[in-house]
Coordinates of C-alpha atoms in Angstrom, one line a residue:
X6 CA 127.8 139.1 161.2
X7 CA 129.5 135.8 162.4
X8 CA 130.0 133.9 159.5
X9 CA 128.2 129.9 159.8
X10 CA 128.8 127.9 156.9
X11 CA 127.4 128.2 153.0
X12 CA 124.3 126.5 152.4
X13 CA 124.7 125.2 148.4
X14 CA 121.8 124.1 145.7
X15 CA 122.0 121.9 143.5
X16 CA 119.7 120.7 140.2
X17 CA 122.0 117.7 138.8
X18 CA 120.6 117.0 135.0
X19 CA 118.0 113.9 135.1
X20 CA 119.9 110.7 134.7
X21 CA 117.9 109.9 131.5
X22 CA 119.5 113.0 129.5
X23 CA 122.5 111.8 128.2
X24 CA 120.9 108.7 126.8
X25 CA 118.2 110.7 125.7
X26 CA 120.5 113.5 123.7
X27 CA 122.3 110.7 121.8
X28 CA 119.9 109.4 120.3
X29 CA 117.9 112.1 119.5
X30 CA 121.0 113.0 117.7
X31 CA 121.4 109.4 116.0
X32 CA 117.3 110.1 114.9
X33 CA 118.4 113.7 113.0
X34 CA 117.8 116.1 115.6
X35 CA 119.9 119.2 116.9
X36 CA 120.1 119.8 120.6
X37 CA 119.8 123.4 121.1
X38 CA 119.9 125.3 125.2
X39 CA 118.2 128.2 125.5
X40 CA 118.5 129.3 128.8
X41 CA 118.1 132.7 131.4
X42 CA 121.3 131.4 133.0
X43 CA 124.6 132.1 132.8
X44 CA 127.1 130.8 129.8
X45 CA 129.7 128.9 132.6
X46 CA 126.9 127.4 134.5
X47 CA 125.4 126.4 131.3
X48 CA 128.4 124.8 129.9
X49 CA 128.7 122.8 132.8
X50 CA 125.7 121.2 132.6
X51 CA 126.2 120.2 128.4
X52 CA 129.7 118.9 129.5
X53 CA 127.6 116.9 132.2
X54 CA 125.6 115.7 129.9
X55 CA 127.4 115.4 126.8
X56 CA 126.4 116.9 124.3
X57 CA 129.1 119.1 121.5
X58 CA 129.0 122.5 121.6
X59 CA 129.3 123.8 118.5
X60 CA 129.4 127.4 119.8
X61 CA 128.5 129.6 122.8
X62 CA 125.6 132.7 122.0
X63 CA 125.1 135.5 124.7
X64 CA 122.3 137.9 125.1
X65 CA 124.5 140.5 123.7
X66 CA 125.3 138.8 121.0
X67 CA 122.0 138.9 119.3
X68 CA 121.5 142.3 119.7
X69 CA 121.8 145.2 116.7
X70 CA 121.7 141.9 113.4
X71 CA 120.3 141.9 110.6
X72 CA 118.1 139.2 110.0
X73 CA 120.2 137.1 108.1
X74 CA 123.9 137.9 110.3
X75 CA 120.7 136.4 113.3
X76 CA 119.7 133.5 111.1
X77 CA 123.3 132.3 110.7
X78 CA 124.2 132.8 114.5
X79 CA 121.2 131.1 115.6
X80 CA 122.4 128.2 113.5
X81 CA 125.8 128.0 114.1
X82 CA 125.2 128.1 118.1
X83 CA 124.8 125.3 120.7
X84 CA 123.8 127.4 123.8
X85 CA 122.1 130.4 124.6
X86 CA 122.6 131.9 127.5
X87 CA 121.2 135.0 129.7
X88 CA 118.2 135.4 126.9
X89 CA 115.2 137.4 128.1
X90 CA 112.1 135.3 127.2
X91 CA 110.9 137.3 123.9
X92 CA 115.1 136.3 122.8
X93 CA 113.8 132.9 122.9
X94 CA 110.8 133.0 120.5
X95 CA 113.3 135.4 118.4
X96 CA 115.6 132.2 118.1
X97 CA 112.6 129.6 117.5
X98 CA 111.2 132.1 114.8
X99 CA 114.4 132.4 113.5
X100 CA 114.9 128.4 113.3
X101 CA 111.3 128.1 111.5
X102 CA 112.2 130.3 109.0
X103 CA 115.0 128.2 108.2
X104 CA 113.1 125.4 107.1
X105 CA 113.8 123.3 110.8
X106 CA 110.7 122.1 112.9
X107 CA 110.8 123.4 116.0
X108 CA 110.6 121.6 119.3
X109 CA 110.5 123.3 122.5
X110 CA 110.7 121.8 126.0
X111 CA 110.3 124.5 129.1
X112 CA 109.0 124.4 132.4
X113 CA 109.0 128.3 133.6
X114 CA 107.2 131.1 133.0
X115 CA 110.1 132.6 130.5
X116 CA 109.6 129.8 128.5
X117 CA 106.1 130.7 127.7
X118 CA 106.5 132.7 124.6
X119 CA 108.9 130.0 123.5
X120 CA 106.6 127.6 124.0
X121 CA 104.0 129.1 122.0
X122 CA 106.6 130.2 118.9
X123 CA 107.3 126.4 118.4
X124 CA 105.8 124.0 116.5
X125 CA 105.3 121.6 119.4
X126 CA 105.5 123.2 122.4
X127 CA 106.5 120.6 125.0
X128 CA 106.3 120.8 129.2
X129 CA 106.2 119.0 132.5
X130 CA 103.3 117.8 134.8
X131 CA 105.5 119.7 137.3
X132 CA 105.8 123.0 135.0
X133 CA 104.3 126.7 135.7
X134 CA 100.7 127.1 134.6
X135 CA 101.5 129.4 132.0
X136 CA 104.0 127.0 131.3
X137 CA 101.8 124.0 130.4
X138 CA 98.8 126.2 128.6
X139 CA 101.2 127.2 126.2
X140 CA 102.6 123.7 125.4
X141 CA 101.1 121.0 123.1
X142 CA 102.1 118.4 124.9
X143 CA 102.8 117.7 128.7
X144 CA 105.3 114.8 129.3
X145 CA 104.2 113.1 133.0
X146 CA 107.1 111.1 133.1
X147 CA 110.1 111.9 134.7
X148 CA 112.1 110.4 131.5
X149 CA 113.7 112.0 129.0
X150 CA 113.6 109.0 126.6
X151 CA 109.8 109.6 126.1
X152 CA 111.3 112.4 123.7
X153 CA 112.9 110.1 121.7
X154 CA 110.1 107.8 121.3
X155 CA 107.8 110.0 120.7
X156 CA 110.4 111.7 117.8
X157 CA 110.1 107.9 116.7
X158 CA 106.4 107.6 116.9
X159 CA 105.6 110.7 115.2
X160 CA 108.0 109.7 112.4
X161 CA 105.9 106.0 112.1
X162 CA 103.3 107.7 112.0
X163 CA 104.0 110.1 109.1
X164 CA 105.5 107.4 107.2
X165 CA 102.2 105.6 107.3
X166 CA 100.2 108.1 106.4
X167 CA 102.5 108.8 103.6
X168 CA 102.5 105.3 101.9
X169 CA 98.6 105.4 102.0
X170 CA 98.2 108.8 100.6
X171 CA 100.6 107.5 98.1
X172 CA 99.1 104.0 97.2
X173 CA 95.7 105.9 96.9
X174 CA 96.7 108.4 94.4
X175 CA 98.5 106.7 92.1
X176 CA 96.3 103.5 92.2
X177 CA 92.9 106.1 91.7
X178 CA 95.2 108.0 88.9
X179 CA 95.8 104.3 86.7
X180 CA 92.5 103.2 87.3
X181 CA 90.8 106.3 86.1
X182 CA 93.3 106.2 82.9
X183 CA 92.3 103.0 82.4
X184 CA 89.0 103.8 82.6
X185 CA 89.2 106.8 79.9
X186 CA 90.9 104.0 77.5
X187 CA 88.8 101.7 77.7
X188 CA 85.4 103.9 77.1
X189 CA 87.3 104.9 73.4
X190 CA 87.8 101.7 72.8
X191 CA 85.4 99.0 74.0
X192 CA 81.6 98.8 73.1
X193 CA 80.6 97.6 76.7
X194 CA 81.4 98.8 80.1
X195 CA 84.9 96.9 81.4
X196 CA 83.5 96.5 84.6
X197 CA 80.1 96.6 86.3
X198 CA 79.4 99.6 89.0
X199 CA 78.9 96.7 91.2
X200 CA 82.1 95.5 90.3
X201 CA 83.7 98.6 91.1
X202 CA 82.2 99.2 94.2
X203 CA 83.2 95.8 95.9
X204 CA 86.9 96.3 94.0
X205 CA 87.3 99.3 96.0
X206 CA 85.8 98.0 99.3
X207 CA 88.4 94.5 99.2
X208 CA 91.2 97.1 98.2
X209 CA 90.4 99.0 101.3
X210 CA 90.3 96.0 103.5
X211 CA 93.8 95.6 102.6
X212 CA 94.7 99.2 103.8
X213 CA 93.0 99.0 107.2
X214 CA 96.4 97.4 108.7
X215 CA 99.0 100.3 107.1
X216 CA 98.8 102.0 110.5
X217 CA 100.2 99.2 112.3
X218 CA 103.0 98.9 109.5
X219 CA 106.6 98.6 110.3
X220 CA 109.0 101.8 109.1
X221 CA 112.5 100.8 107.6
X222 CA 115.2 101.9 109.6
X223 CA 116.6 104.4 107.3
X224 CA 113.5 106.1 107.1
X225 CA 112.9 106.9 110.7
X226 CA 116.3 108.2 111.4
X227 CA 116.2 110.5 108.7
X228 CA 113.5 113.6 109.6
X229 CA 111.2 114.1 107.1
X230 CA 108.9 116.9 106.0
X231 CA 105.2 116.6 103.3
X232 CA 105.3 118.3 100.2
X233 CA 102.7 118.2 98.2
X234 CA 104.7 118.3 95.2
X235 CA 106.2 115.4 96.0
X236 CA 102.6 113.7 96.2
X237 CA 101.9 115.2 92.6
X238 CA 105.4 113.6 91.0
X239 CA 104.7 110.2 92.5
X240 CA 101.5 109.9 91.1
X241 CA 102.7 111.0 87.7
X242 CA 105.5 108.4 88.0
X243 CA 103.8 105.5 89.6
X244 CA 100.2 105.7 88.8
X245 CA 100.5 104.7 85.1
X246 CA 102.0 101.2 85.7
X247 CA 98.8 100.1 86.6
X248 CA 97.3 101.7 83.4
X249 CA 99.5 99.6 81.8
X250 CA 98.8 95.8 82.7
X251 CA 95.0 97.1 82.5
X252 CA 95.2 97.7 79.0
X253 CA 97.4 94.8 78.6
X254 CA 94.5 92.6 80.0
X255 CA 91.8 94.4 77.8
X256 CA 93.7 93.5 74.6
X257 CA 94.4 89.9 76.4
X258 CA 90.7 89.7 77.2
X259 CA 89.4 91.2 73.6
X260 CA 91.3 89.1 71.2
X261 CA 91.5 85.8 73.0
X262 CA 88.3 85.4 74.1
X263 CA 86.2 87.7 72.5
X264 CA 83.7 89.8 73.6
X265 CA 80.7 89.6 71.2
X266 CA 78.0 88.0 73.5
X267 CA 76.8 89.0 77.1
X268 CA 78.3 85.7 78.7
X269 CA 81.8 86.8 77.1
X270 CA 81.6 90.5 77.9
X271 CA 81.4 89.0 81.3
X272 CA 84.0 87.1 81.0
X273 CA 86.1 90.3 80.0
X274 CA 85.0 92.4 83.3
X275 CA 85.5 89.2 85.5
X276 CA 88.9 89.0 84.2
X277 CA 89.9 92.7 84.5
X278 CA 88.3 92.3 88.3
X279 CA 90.3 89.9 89.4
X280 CA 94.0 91.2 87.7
X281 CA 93.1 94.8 88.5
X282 CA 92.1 94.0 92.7
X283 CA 95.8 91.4 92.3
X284 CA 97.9 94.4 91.5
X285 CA 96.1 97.1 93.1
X286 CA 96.9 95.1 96.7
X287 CA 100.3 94.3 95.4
X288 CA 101.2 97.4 95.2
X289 CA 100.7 98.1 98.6
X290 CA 104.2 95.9 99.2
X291 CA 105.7 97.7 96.5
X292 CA 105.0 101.4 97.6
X293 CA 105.4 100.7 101.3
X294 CA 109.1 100.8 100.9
X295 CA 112.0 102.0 98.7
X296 CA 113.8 98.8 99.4
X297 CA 112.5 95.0 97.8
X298 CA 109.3 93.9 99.6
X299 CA 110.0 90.7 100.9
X300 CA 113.3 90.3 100.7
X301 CA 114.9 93.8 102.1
X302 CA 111.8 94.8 103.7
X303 CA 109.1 93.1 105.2
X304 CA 105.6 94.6 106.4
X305 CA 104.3 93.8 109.6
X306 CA 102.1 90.4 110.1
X307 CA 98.8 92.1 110.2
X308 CA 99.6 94.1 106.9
X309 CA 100.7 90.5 105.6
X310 CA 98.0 88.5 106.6
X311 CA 95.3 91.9 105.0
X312 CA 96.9 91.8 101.8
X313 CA 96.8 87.6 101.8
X314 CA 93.4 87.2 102.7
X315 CA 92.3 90.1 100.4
X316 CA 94.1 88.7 97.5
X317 CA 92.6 85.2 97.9
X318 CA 89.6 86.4 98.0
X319 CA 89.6 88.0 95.5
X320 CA 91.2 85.1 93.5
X321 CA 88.0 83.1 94.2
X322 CA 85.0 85.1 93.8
X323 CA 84.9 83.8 90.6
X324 CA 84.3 80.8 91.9
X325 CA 82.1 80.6 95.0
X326 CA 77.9 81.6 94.5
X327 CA 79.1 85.3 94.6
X328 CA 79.9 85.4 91.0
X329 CA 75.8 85.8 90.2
X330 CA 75.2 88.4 92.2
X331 CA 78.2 90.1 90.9
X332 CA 77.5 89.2 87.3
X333 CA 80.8 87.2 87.0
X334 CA 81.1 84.0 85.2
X335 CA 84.4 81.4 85.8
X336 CA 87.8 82.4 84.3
X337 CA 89.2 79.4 82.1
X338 CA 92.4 77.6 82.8
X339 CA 93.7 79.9 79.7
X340 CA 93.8 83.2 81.9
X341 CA 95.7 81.8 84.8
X342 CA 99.3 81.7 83.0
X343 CA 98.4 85.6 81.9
X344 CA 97.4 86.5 85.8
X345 CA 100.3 85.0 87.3
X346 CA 103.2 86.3 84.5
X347 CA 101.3 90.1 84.8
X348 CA 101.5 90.1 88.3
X349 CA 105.5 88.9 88.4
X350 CA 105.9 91.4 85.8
X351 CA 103.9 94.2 87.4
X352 CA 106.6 93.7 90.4
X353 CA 109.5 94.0 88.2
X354 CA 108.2 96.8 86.1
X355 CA 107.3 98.3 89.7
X356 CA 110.9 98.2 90.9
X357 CA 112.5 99.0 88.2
X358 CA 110.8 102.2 88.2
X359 CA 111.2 102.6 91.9
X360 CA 115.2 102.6 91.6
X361 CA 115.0 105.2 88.9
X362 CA 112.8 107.1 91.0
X363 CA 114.8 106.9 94.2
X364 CA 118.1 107.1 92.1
X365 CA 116.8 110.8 90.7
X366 CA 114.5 112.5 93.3
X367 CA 116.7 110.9 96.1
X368 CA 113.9 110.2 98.2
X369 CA 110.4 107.6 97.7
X370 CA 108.1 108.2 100.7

């Protein structure tokens, strides 16, 4: 038993950590360690890497709680050390029931049932095998910051899915209004099933871009969660602006022009085409962000260049061979000035009720 030297290990944190855990914490999210290892060596590691400890939880300190003294550990504490692998789904159940979305990174065969517990389950390409069948998603760079821009990609993503879920309902929920108004009150159809149909397909045009839409900054460092309530509310706010410059231009259209004949009861559905497809893409700027379109917040270039060429077109059917087939006829010079001032007053009534929305429910998409 002659004694030759110490032979020592060592497992320095990845140089992309740090980085990584400050901005995850500048984008909303808690850093949490749960770990089989001891509290000391753990410590050692977050000091290394910087990130606060709020407080230190041991295996024996989750034992014999209730479920509410375990709920208000787990979300007081920064580490978690010497857990036993079913101590780590405890905690991630624990989390979820708390109203947080869980993310889980792990590598080992302990983390397994924490991998599982969470709502995405993330490993490495380098990970146990029971490791990376229970994860979601396997990350096969060595980078840390792929975290963060996936946190930021996910939350893009979201946000766009959110604006058109948002621009369809309430634009469907005024148009169908409309719609019921107008059977009570005119003698004709206010617009042709034809007219409709290619309406809808220009209006979709416009859309096909949201996914490659920018996200304002505020948005993406604030996490976000759906609620369907919160579809059901915008619609009931948003949705009858619309309604109102429709029936705006159907008393326009009926007592200026008239709609005793055939030629002028085309008139009337030519004009409600054109003012209903205008404000119907607008509105696509005006929902996309809580902030002034154009001026605060910008969409991105092919969003732009959608909702331009949509517009225009639409602007010009009128005016081009199309209107036959269509069963349009050519507005007169009359129902230009009443276009232009509905659609700069559709974006004020727009915002206005945007700020009172944003100023009351505190949030938009």
């Amino acid at each position: 038993m002659i004694f030759a030297g110490y032979i020592a290990f060592l497992d320095p944190p990845k140089q992309s950590t740090t980085q990584a855990i400050r901005e995850l914490r500048e984008y909303g999210v808690t850093v949490k360690v749960l770990t089989g290892d001891a509290a000391a060596v753990c410590k050692k590691v977050c000091n290394e890497i910087q990130l606060p400890i709020n407080a230190i939880v041991t295996t024996t300190d989750l034992e014999n709680l209730s479920e509410e003294q375990f709920s208000a550990i787990v979300e007081k504490g920064t580490i978690f050390a010497k857990l036993t692998p079913m101590q780590k789904a405890q905690v991630i159940r624990a989390l979820k029931a708390k109203g947080h979305i869980v993310g889980f990174l792990g590598d080992g065969i302990n983390d397994a049932p924490a991998l599982r517990e969470s709502d995405c389950g993330i490993s490495v390409d380098t990970g146990t095998d029971i490791a990376k069948e229970s994860a979601d998603i396997i990350l096969l760079e060595k980078d840390l910051m792929v975290l963060v821009d996936g946190v930021i990609r996910g939350r893009i993503t979201y946000g766009n899915t959110i604006k058109y879920i948002k621009m369809a309902v309430s634009s469907n929920f005024g148009n169908v209004f409309s719609m019921l108004v107008a059977s009570i009150w005119l003698p004709f159809l206010p617009m042709l099933p034809i007219q409709v149909l290619v309406q809808n397909l220009l209006y979709d045009i416009s859309q096909i871009a949201i996914p490659w839409d920018n996200m304002d900054d505020d948005f993406l460092h604030i996490p976000q969660a759906w609620s369907a309530k919160g579809i059901f509310k915008f619609m009931i706010f948003i949705g009858p602006i619309s309604s109102i410059f429709d029936i705006t231009t159907f008393v326009y259209m009926w007592f200026y022009f008239g709609a005793d004949t055939t030629e002028q009861q085309s008139l009337f559905q030519t004009g409600w085409f054109v003012v209903g497809l205008l404000t119907q893409t607008l509105i696509v700027h005006m929902i996309r962000t809580p902030l002034i379109p154009f001026f605060q917040s910008r969409a991105s270039l092919p969003l732009l260049l959608s909702t331009i060429v949509v517009m225009v077109i639409g602007f010009v059917i009128p005016f081009t061979p199309l209107r036959d087939p269509l069963s349009m006829v050519t507005l007169p010079g009359m129902y230009y000035p009443y276009l232009f001032s509905a659609l700069l007053a559709y974006c004020l009534l727009t915002q206005m009720v945007k700020t009172i929305y944003v100023r009351y429910f505190k949030t938009w998409l």
